[in-house]
Amino acid sequence: MKPLKKRRVFTPGPTPVLPQAVLQPLISPMHHRAADFKALFRDVQSKLQQVFQTQNEILLLSCSGSGAMEAAITNLLSAGDRAIIAVAGKFGERWAELAEAFGVRAEIARVPYGESVSAEQIARALETAPDASAVFVQATETSTGAMMDLGKISEVLEPRQNTALVVDAITGLGTTPIQTNAWGLDIVVGGSQKAFMVPPGVAMLSVSEKAWRMIERCRRPRYYFDLLPERSGQKEGHSRFTPSIAVIQGLQVALDYLLAEGIDGLIGNAALQAGATRAAVQRWGMSVFPRCPSNALTVFAPGSGIDPARVIATMHDRFGVEISGGQGSLKGRIIRIGHLGYFDFLETLGMIGCLELALKQAGASIQTGSGPKAALEFYESFDKR
Ligand SMILES: *Cc1c(COP(=O)(O)O)cnc(C)c1O
């Protein structure tokens, strides 16, 4: 028998899209220099301020998230400047690679994969490199699922007027509180294809007044990702180059949807999907990998003798669903499942049931139905909260 399969993504980006968000640009195509698009662009920026919890300006760049990471480095720092970089996995390594590519002298605060870089480590790194102009961290490290304590890290930075705190919150936004203003986060980077429920193509950066002063002083040559001319144009809804019009139109629809749910509602939803999935993982006798797991994704090692690649292939071939494996040094060792954005409990429960069968097919000895049962019990207790 060959039952029907619906294609689904359960990856930590790209994530499922909100259907009405991707339909909108087909129903009503726009030109990016027309007045109605400029008004829409401004509206998207102001709605993003609510998600980022800030009054800082938010710039939209038409690139994937890493483009905005690059822009943060090249606009803040000249070659030879010093920076502290928190590395807890592949995306922290990306900050380090960017720093190296642009001649920034990096002091690395590193932890093994699965751990979180602590505020104390950042403080120690600042003692080693007191002249550091910026500190780069992830809110949540998507390669391991680990969450960083941004509130505490921001306290370390608070007395330092000449050091910017730059946060890759690409999978943090919408899954964990990101209090940009309250914590004084100078640059916060987001990406459209994570909790924002739209396709890839737009990256966002919120920039504080302190960061703007540093950007104005920075002498590094730049062109496409020069934030200063973007800033003056985007105040009028005018991006310097042709933007991802369709994704920005979709963002407006998706932001209306998710702001109606509320940021806390969205974070709570991710917590529900994550909690249900982890309850199943634990019931199977497997352990969640990071010491301090974020709601953005569940990361677990299925254990010896069970090949994650085989589980991932079965999920694709038998059930039409994409899940992710490990990156960097975790390649071939772990499974990653996303909870970002447009997921609901019904589909998470279905995914858990299919994952259980895929794990069994790969050799795990699991009692059929134990994972979904654990997820249902989690749901009942979550519902009572
Ligand atoms: C997805 C992601 C990025 C950006 O990746 P792109 O492929 O460039 O969009 C950066 N950091 C983290 C933590 C991510 O999860």
CSV table of C-alpha atoms and ligand atoms in Angstrom, one decimal:
chain,number,residue,atom,x,y,z
A,1,MET,CA,0.0,0.0,0.0
A,2,LYS,CA,1.2,3.5,-0.8
A,3,PRO,CA,-0.8,6.0,1.3
A,4,LEU,CA,-0.9,9.6,0.5
A,5,LYS,CA,1.8,11.9,1.9
A,6,LYS,CA,1.7,15.6,2.4
A,7,ARG,CA,5.0,17.3,2.2
A,8,ARG,CA,6.0,19.1,5.5
A,9,VAL,CA,9.0,20.8,6.9
A,10,PHE,CA,9.9,20.2,10.6
A,11,THR,CA,13.3,21.8,10.3
A,12,PRO,CA,14.6,24.7,12.3
A,13,GLY,CA,14.4,26.9,9.2
A,14,PRO,CA,13.0,27.2,6.7
A,15,THR,CA,9.8,26.6,8.5
A,16,PRO,CA,6.1,26.2,7.4
A,17,VAL,CA,4.7,29.3,5.8
A,18,LEU,CA,1.4,30.9,6.6
A,19,PRO,CA,-0.6,30.2,3.5
A,20,GLN,CA,-2.3,33.7,3.3
A,21,ALA,CA,1.1,35.3,3.6
A,22,VAL,CA,2.4,33.7,0.5
A,23,LEU,CA,-0.8,34.2,-1.4
A,24,GLN,CA,-0.9,38.0,-0.8
A,25,PRO,CA,1.8,39.0,-3.3
A,26,LEU,CA,0.0,36.8,-6.0
A,27,ILE,CA,-3.3,38.5,-5.3
A,28,SER,CA,-1.9,42.0,-5.2
A,29,PRO,CA,1.5,42.4,-6.9
A,30,MET,CA,3.3,45.6,-5.9
A,31,HIS,CA,6.1,47.8,-7.2
A,32,HIS,CA,8.7,48.7,-4.6
A,33,ARG,CA,8.8,52.4,-5.6
A,34,ALA,CA,5.1,52.9,-5.4
A,35,ALA,CA,3.6,54.8,-2.5
A,36,ASP,CA,1.5,51.9,-1.3
A,37,PHE,CA,4.5,49.6,-1.0
A,38,LYS,CA,6.5,52.3,0.9
A,39,ALA,CA,3.7,52.6,3.4
A,40,LEU,CA,3.6,48.8,3.7
A,41,PHE,CA,7.4,48.7,4.3
A,42,ARG,CA,7.0,51.3,7.1
A,43,ASP,CA,4.2,49.3,8.6
A,44,VAL,CA,6.3,46.1,8.5
A,45,GLN,CA,9.1,47.9,10.3
A,46,SER,CA,6.9,49.2,13.0
A,47,LYS,CA,5.3,45.8,13.5
A,48,LEU,CA,8.8,44.2,13.7
A,49,GLN,CA,9.6,46.7,16.5
A,50,GLN,CA,6.8,45.0,18.6
A,51,VAL,CA,8.4,41.6,17.9
A,52,PHE,CA,11.9,42.8,18.7
A,53,GLN,CA,10.5,44.8,21.7
A,54,THR,CA,12.2,48.0,20.8
A,55,GLN,CA,11.8,51.5,19.6
A,56,ASN,CA,15.1,51.2,17.7
A,57,GLU,CA,15.0,51.5,13.9
A,58,ILE,CA,14.7,48.2,12.1
A,59,LEU,CA,16.3,47.8,8.7
A,60,LEU,CA,15.2,45.2,6.2
A,61,LEU,CA,17.9,43.7,4.0
A,62,SER,CA,17.0,41.3,1.1
A,63,CYS,CA,19.3,38.4,1.9
A,64,SER,CA,19.3,35.4,4.2
A,65,GLY,CA,20.1,35.9,7.8
A,66,SER,CA,23.9,35.6,7.3
A,67,GLY,CA,23.8,38.7,5.1
A,68,ALA,CA,22.7,40.8,8.1
A,69,MET,CA,25.3,39.1,10.3
A,70,GLU,CA,27.9,40.2,7.8
A,71,ALA,CA,26.4,43.7,7.7
A,72,ALA,CA,26.6,44.0,11.5
A,73,ILE,CA,30.4,43.2,11.4
A,74,THR,CA,31.3,45.3,8.4
A,75,ASN,CA,29.3,48.4,9.6
A,76,LEU,CA,30.5,48.3,13.2
A,77,LEU,CA,34.1,47.3,12.9
A,78,SER,CA,37.1,48.3,10.8
A,79,ALA,CA,39.9,45.9,10.0
A,80,GLY,CA,42.2,45.6,13.1
A,81,ASP,CA,39.4,46.3,15.6
A,82,ARG,CA,38.9,43.8,18.4
A,83,ALA,CA,35.7,41.9,19.2
A,84,ILE,CA,34.6,39.1,21.5
A,85,ILE,CA,32.8,36.2,19.9
A,86,ALA,CA,30.8,33.6,21.8
A,87,VAL,CA,31.1,30.2,20.1
A,88,ALA,CA,28.7,27.5,21.2
A,89,GLY,CA,28.2,25.8,17.8
A,90,LYS,CA,28.2,26.3,14.1
A,91,PHE,CA,26.5,29.7,14.1
A,92,GLY,CA,28.9,31.1,16.7
A,93,GLU,CA,31.6,29.8,14.3
A,94,ARG,CA,30.0,31.8,11.6
A,95,TRP,CA,30.5,35.0,13.6
A,96,ALA,CA,34.2,33.9,14.0
A,97,GLU,CA,34.6,33.2,10.3
A,98,LEU,CA,33.1,36.6,9.4
A,99,ALA,CA,35.4,38.3,11.8
A,100,GLU,CA,38.4,36.6,10.3
A,101,ALA,CA,37.2,37.3,6.7
A,102,PHE,CA,37.0,41.0,7.6
A,103,GLY,CA,40.3,41.3,9.6
A,104,VAL,CA,38.6,41.7,13.0
A,105,ARG,CA,40.8,40.5,15.8
A,106,ALA,CA,38.6,38.0,17.7
A,107,GLU,CA,38.8,36.9,21.3
A,108,ILE,CA,36.8,33.7,21.3
A,109,ALA,CA,34.7,32.6,24.3
A,110,ARG,CA,34.1,29.0,23.4
A,111,VAL,CA,32.2,26.1,25.0
A,112,PRO,CA,31.8,22.5,23.8
A,113,TYR,CA,28.7,21.9,21.5
A,114,GLY,CA,25.6,21.5,23.7
A,115,GLU,CA,26.8,24.0,26.3
A,116,SER,CA,25.9,27.7,26.6
A,117,VAL,CA,28.4,30.6,26.7
A,118,SER,CA,27.9,32.2,30.1
A,119,ALA,CA,27.9,35.9,31.2
A,120,GLU,CA,31.0,35.1,33.3
A,121,GLN,CA,32.9,33.9,30.3
A,122,ILE,CA,32.0,37.1,28.4
A,123,ALA,CA,33.2,39.1,31.4
A,124,ARG,CA,36.5,37.2,31.5
A,125,ALA,CA,37.0,37.7,27.7
A,126,LEU,CA,36.4,41.5,28.3
A,127,GLU,CA,39.2,41.4,30.9
A,128,THR,CA,41.5,39.8,28.3
A,129,ALA,CA,40.4,42.2,25.6
A,130,PRO,CA,39.3,45.4,27.3
A,131,ASP,CA,39.5,47.3,24.0
A,132,ALA,CA,36.9,45.1,22.3
A,133,SER,CA,34.4,47.2,20.3
A,134,ALA,CA,31.7,44.6,20.1
A,135,VAL,CA,30.5,41.3,21.6
A,136,PHE,CA,28.8,38.8,19.2
A,137,VAL,CA,26.5,36.1,20.6
A,138,GLN,CA,23.6,33.9,19.5
A,139,ALA,CA,20.3,34.0,21.4
A,140,THR,CA,19.8,30.4,20.6
A,141,GLU,CA,22.5,28.3,18.8
A,142,THR,CA,20.5,26.4,16.2
A,143,SER,CA,23.2,23.7,15.6
A,144,THR,CA,22.9,22.4,19.2
A,145,GLY,CA,19.6,23.8,20.5
A,146,ALA,CA,21.4,25.7,23.3
A,147,MET,CA,20.0,28.9,24.7
A,148,MET,CA,22.2,31.8,26.0
A,149,ASP,CA,21.3,34.0,28.9
A,150,LEU,CA,21.0,37.3,27.1
A,151,GLY,CA,19.7,39.2,30.1
A,152,LYS,CA,22.8,38.3,32.1
A,153,ILE,CA,25.2,38.9,29.3
A,154,SER,CA,23.6,42.3,28.7
A,155,GLU,CA,24.3,43.2,32.4
A,156,VAL,CA,28.0,42.6,31.8
A,157,LEU,CA,28.0,45.0,28.9
A,158,GLU,CA,25.8,47.7,30.5
A,159,PRO,CA,28.6,49.9,31.9
A,160,ARG,CA,30.6,49.8,28.7
A,161,GLN,CA,29.7,52.8,26.4
A,162,ASN,CA,32.1,51.8,23.6
A,163,THR,CA,31.3,48.1,23.3
A,164,ALA,CA,28.2,47.1,21.3
A,165,LEU,CA,26.3,43.9,22.0
A,166,VAL,CA,25.3,42.2,18.8
A,167,VAL,CA,22.8,39.3,19.0
A,168,ASP,CA,22.0,36.7,16.3
A,169,ALA,CA,18.4,36.2,17.4
A,170,ILE,CA,17.5,34.5,14.1
A,171,THR,CA,16.0,31.5,16.0
A,172,GLY,CA,15.5,33.3,19.3
A,173,LEU,CA,12.8,35.7,18.0
A,174,GLY,CA,9.4,34.2,18.6
A,175,THR,CA,10.7,31.3,20.7
A,176,THR,CA,12.2,33.1,23.7
A,177,PRO,CA,11.9,36.6,25.2
A,178,ILE,CA,14.2,39.0,23.4
A,179,GLN,CA,13.9,42.3,25.2
A,180,THR,CA,15.9,44.5,22.9
A,181,ASN,CA,15.3,47.8,24.6
A,182,ALA,CA,15.2,46.6,28.2
A,183,TRP,CA,18.4,44.7,27.8
A,184,GLY,CA,20.1,47.4,25.7
A,185,LEU,CA,20.9,45.0,22.8
A,186,ASP,CA,22.6,47.2,20.2
A,187,ILE,CA,22.1,45.1,17.1
A,188,VAL,CA,19.6,42.3,16.9
A,189,VAL,CA,19.5,40.1,13.7
A,190,GLY,CA,16.4,38.2,12.6
A,191,GLY,CA,15.5,36.2,9.5
A,192,SER,CA,12.2,35.8,7.6
A,193,GLN,CA,12.4,32.0,7.3
A,194,LYS,CA,12.4,31.2,11.0
A,195,ALA,CA,9.5,32.1,13.4
A,196,PHE,CA,8.1,34.7,11.0
A,197,MET,CA,6.2,32.1,8.9
A,198,VAL,CA,7.3,33.4,5.5
A,199,PRO,CA,9.9,32.1,3.0
A,200,PRO,CA,13.6,33.0,3.1
A,201,GLY,CA,14.7,36.3,1.5
A,202,VAL,CA,14.5,39.0,4.1
A,203,ALA,CA,16.9,39.6,7.1
A,204,MET,CA,16.2,42.3,9.7
A,205,LEU,CA,18.4,44.3,12.0
A,206,SER,CA,17.5,46.5,14.9
A,207,VAL,CA,20.1,49.1,15.5
A,208,SER,CA,20.5,51.2,18.7
A,209,GLU,CA,21.6,54.8,18.9
A,210,LYS,CA,24.9,53.7,20.4
A,211,ALA,CA,25.4,51.3,17.5
A,212,TRP,CA,24.6,54.1,15.0
A,213,ARG,CA,27.2,56.3,16.5
A,214,MET,CA,29.8,53.5,16.1
A,215,ILE,CA,28.6,52.9,12.5
A,216,GLU,CA,29.1,56.6,11.7
A,217,ARG,CA,32.6,56.4,13.0
A,218,CYS,CA,33.5,53.2,11.3
A,219,ARG,CA,35.8,53.8,8.3
A,220,ARG,CA,35.6,50.4,6.6
A,221,PRO,CA,34.7,50.7,2.9
A,222,ARG,CA,31.4,49.0,2.0
A,223,TYR,CA,28.7,49.3,-0.6
A,224,TYR,CA,25.8,46.9,-0.9
A,225,PHE,CA,25.4,46.4,2.8
A,226,ASP,CA,26.1,50.0,3.9
A,227,LEU,CA,23.6,50.7,6.6
A,228,LEU,CA,23.9,54.5,6.6
A,229,PRO,CA,22.3,55.1,3.2
A,230,GLU,CA,19.8,52.3,4.0
A,231,ARG,CA,18.9,54.1,7.2
A,232,SER,CA,18.0,57.4,5.5
A,233,GLY,CA,16.1,55.7,2.7
A,234,GLN,CA,14.2,53.2,4.8
A,235,LYS,CA,12.9,56.0,7.0
A,236,GLU,CA,10.7,56.7,3.9
A,237,GLY,CA,10.1,53.1,3.1
A,238,HIS,CA,12.7,53.2,0.4
A,239,SER,CA,15.2,50.4,0.3
A,240,ARG,CA,18.3,51.2,-1.8
A,241,PHE,CA,18.1,48.2,-4.0
A,242,THR,CA,15.2,46.1,-5.2
A,243,PRO,CA,13.9,44.3,-2.1
A,244,SER,CA,12.3,40.9,-1.8
A,245,ILE,CA,8.9,42.5,-2.5
A,246,ALA,CA,6.8,39.3,-2.1
A,247,VAL,CA,8.4,38.3,1.2
A,248,ILE,CA,7.9,41.8,2.6
A,249,GLN,CA,4.3,41.7,1.5
A,250,GLY,CA,4.0,38.3,3.2
A,251,LEU,CA,5.6,39.6,6.3
A,252,GLN,CA,2.9,42.2,6.8
A,253,VAL,CA,0.2,39.5,6.7
A,254,ALA,CA,2.2,37.1,8.9
A,255,LEU,CA,3.0,39.9,11.4
A,256,ASP,CA,-0.7,40.8,11.7
A,257,TYR,CA,-1.4,37.1,12.4
A,258,LEU,CA,1.4,36.6,14.9
A,259,LEU,CA,0.8,39.9,16.7
A,260,ALA,CA,-2.8,39.0,17.1
A,261,GLU,CA,-1.6,35.8,18.9
A,262,GLY,CA,0.8,38.0,20.8
A,263,ILE,CA,4.6,37.5,21.2
A,264,ASP,CA,4.0,35.6,24.5
A,265,GLY,CA,1.4,33.5,22.8
A,266,LEU,CA,3.9,32.6,20.1
A,267,ILE,CA,6.7,31.8,22.6
A,268,GLY,CA,4.2,29.7,24.6
A,269,ASN,CA,3.2,27.8,21.4
A,270,ALA,CA,6.9,27.0,20.7
A,271,ALA,CA,7.2,25.9,24.3
A,272,LEU,CA,4.3,23.5,23.9
A,273,GLN,CA,5.6,21.9,20.7
A,274,ALA,CA,9.1,21.7,22.3
A,275,GLY,CA,7.8,20.2,25.6
A,276,ALA,CA,5.7,17.6,23.8
A,277,THR,CA,8.5,16.5,21.6
A,278,ARG,CA,11.0,16.3,24.5
A,279,ALA,CA,8.5,14.4,26.6
A,280,ALA,CA,8.4,11.8,23.8
A,281,VAL,CA,12.2,11.8,23.4
A,282,GLN,CA,12.6,11.1,27.1
A,283,ARG,CA,10.0,8.4,27.2
A,284,TRP,CA,11.9,6.6,24.4
A,285,GLY,CA,14.9,6.6,26.8
A,286,MET,CA,16.8,9.1,24.8
A,287,SER,CA,18.1,12.4,26.1
A,288,VAL,CA,17.7,16.0,24.9
A,289,PHE,CA,21.2,17.1,23.9
A,290,PRO,CA,21.8,20.7,25.1
A,291,ARG,CA,22.2,21.4,28.8
A,292,CYS,CA,20.0,24.5,28.5
A,293,PRO,CA,17.6,23.8,25.6
A,294,SER,CA,15.7,26.6,23.8
A,295,ASN,CA,12.1,26.3,22.6
A,296,ALA,CA,13.3,26.9,19.0
A,297,LEU,CA,14.2,23.3,18.4
A,298,THR,CA,14.6,19.8,20.0
A,299,VAL,CA,18.0,18.3,19.6
A,300,PHE,CA,18.6,14.7,20.7
A,301,ALA,CA,21.0,11.8,20.0
A,302,PRO,CA,19.1,8.6,19.3
A,303,GLY,CA,21.8,6.5,20.8
A,304,SER,CA,24.3,3.9,19.8
A,305,GLY,CA,23.5,1.8,16.8
A,306,ILE,CA,20.8,4.1,15.5
A,307,ASP,CA,21.9,6.1,12.5
A,308,PRO,CA,20.3,9.5,12.4
A,309,ALA,CA,20.7,9.7,8.6
A,310,ARG,CA,18.5,6.6,8.3
A,311,VAL,CA,15.8,8.1,10.6
A,312,ILE,CA,15.8,11.3,8.6
A,313,ALA,CA,15.6,9.4,5.3
A,314,THR,CA,12.6,7.3,6.6
A,315,MET,CA,10.8,10.4,7.7
A,316,HIS,CA,11.2,11.8,4.2
A,317,ASP,CA,10.5,8.7,2.2
A,318,ARG,CA,7.6,7.2,4.3
A,319,PHE,CA,6.0,10.3,5.8
A,320,GLY,CA,7.0,13.2,3.5
A,321,VAL,CA,8.4,15.2,6.4
A,322,GLU,CA,11.8,16.9,6.5
A,323,ILE,CA,13.7,16.9,9.8
A,324,SER,CA,17.4,17.8,10.2
A,325,GLY,CA,20.6,16.1,11.2
A,326,GLY,CA,23.7,17.5,12.9
A,327,GLN,CA,26.0,20.2,11.6
A,328,GLY,CA,29.7,20.6,12.2
A,329,SER,CA,31.1,18.2,14.7
A,330,LEU,CA,27.6,16.8,15.4
A,331,LYS,CA,27.1,15.6,11.9
A,332,GLY,CA,25.8,12.0,11.9
A,333,ARG,CA,25.2,12.1,15.7
A,334,ILE,CA,22.0,14.0,16.4
A,335,ILE,CA,18.5,14.8,15.1
A,336,ARG,CA,17.1,18.3,15.1
A,337,ILE,CA,13.4,19.1,14.9
A,338,GLY,CA,12.1,22.7,14.6
A,339,HIS,CA,9.3,24.3,16.7
A,340,LEU,CA,9.6,27.8,15.1
A,341,GLY,CA,6.6,29.7,14.0
A,342,TYR,CA,3.6,28.1,12.3
A,343,PHE,CA,3.3,24.7,14.0
A,344,ASP,CA,0.4,23.4,16.0
A,345,PHE,CA,0.0,20.5,18.4
A,346,LEU,CA,-1.9,18.3,16.0
A,347,GLU,CA,0.9,18.2,13.6
A,348,THR,CA,3.6,17.9,16.3
A,349,LEU,CA,1.8,14.9,17.7
A,350,GLY,CA,1.6,13.3,14.2
A,351,MET,CA,5.3,14.0,13.7
A,352,ILE,CA,6.2,12.4,17.0
A,353,GLY,CA,4.2,9.3,16.0
A,354,CYS,CA,6.0,9.0,12.7
A,355,LEU,CA,9.4,9.7,14.3
A,356,GLU,CA,8.7,6.8,16.7
A,357,LEU,CA,8.1,4.5,13.7
A,358,ALA,CA,11.2,5.8,11.9
A,359,LEU,CA,13.4,5.3,15.0
A,360,LYS,CA,12.0,1.7,15.4
A,361,GLN,CA,12.8,1.0,11.7
A,362,ALA,CA,16.4,2.2,12.4
A,363,GLY,CA,16.7,-0.3,15.2
A,364,ALA,CA,15.5,1.5,18.4
A,365,SER,CA,13.6,-0.7,20.8
A,366,ILE,CA,10.6,1.4,21.7
A,367,GLN,CA,7.1,0.5,22.6
A,368,THR,CA,4.7,1.6,19.9
A,369,GLY,CA,2.7,4.6,21.0
A,370,SER,CA,4.8,5.5,24.0
A,371,GLY,CA,6.1,8.8,22.4
A,372,PRO,CA,2.6,10.1,21.4
A,373,LYS,CA,1.3,9.0,24.9
A,374,ALA,CA,4.0,11.1,26.6
A,375,ALA,CA,3.2,14.0,24.3
A,376,LEU,CA,-0.5,13.8,25.1
A,377,GLU,CA,0.2,13.7,28.8
A,378,PHE,CA,2.5,16.7,28.4
A,379,TYR,CA,-0.3,18.5,26.5
A,380,GLU,CA,-2.8,17.9,29.3
A,381,SER,CA,-0.5,19.2,32.0
A,382,PHE,CA,0.5,22.2,29.8
A,383,ASP,CA,-3.1,23.0,29.2
A,384,LYS,CA,-3.8,23.2,32.9
A,385,ARG,CA,-1.1,25.8,33.5
B,1,LIG,C1,19.2,30.1,10.3
B,1,LIG,C2,20.2,30.8,11.1
B,1,LIG,C3,21.1,31.8,10.6
B,1,LIG,C4,21.1,32.3,9.2
B,1,LIG,O1,21.2,31.4,8.2
B,1,LIG,P1,20.8,31.8,6.7
B,1,LIG,O2,20.9,30.5,6.0
B,1,LIG,O3,21.9,32.8,6.3
B,1,LIG,O4,19.5,32.5,6.8
B,1,LIG,C5,22.0,32.4,11.5
B,1,LIG,N1,22.0,32.1,12.8
B,1,LIG,C6,21.2,31.2,13.3
B,1,LIG,C7,21.3,30.9,14.8
B,1,LIG,C8,20.3,30.5,12.5
B,1,LIG,O5,19.5,29.6,13.0
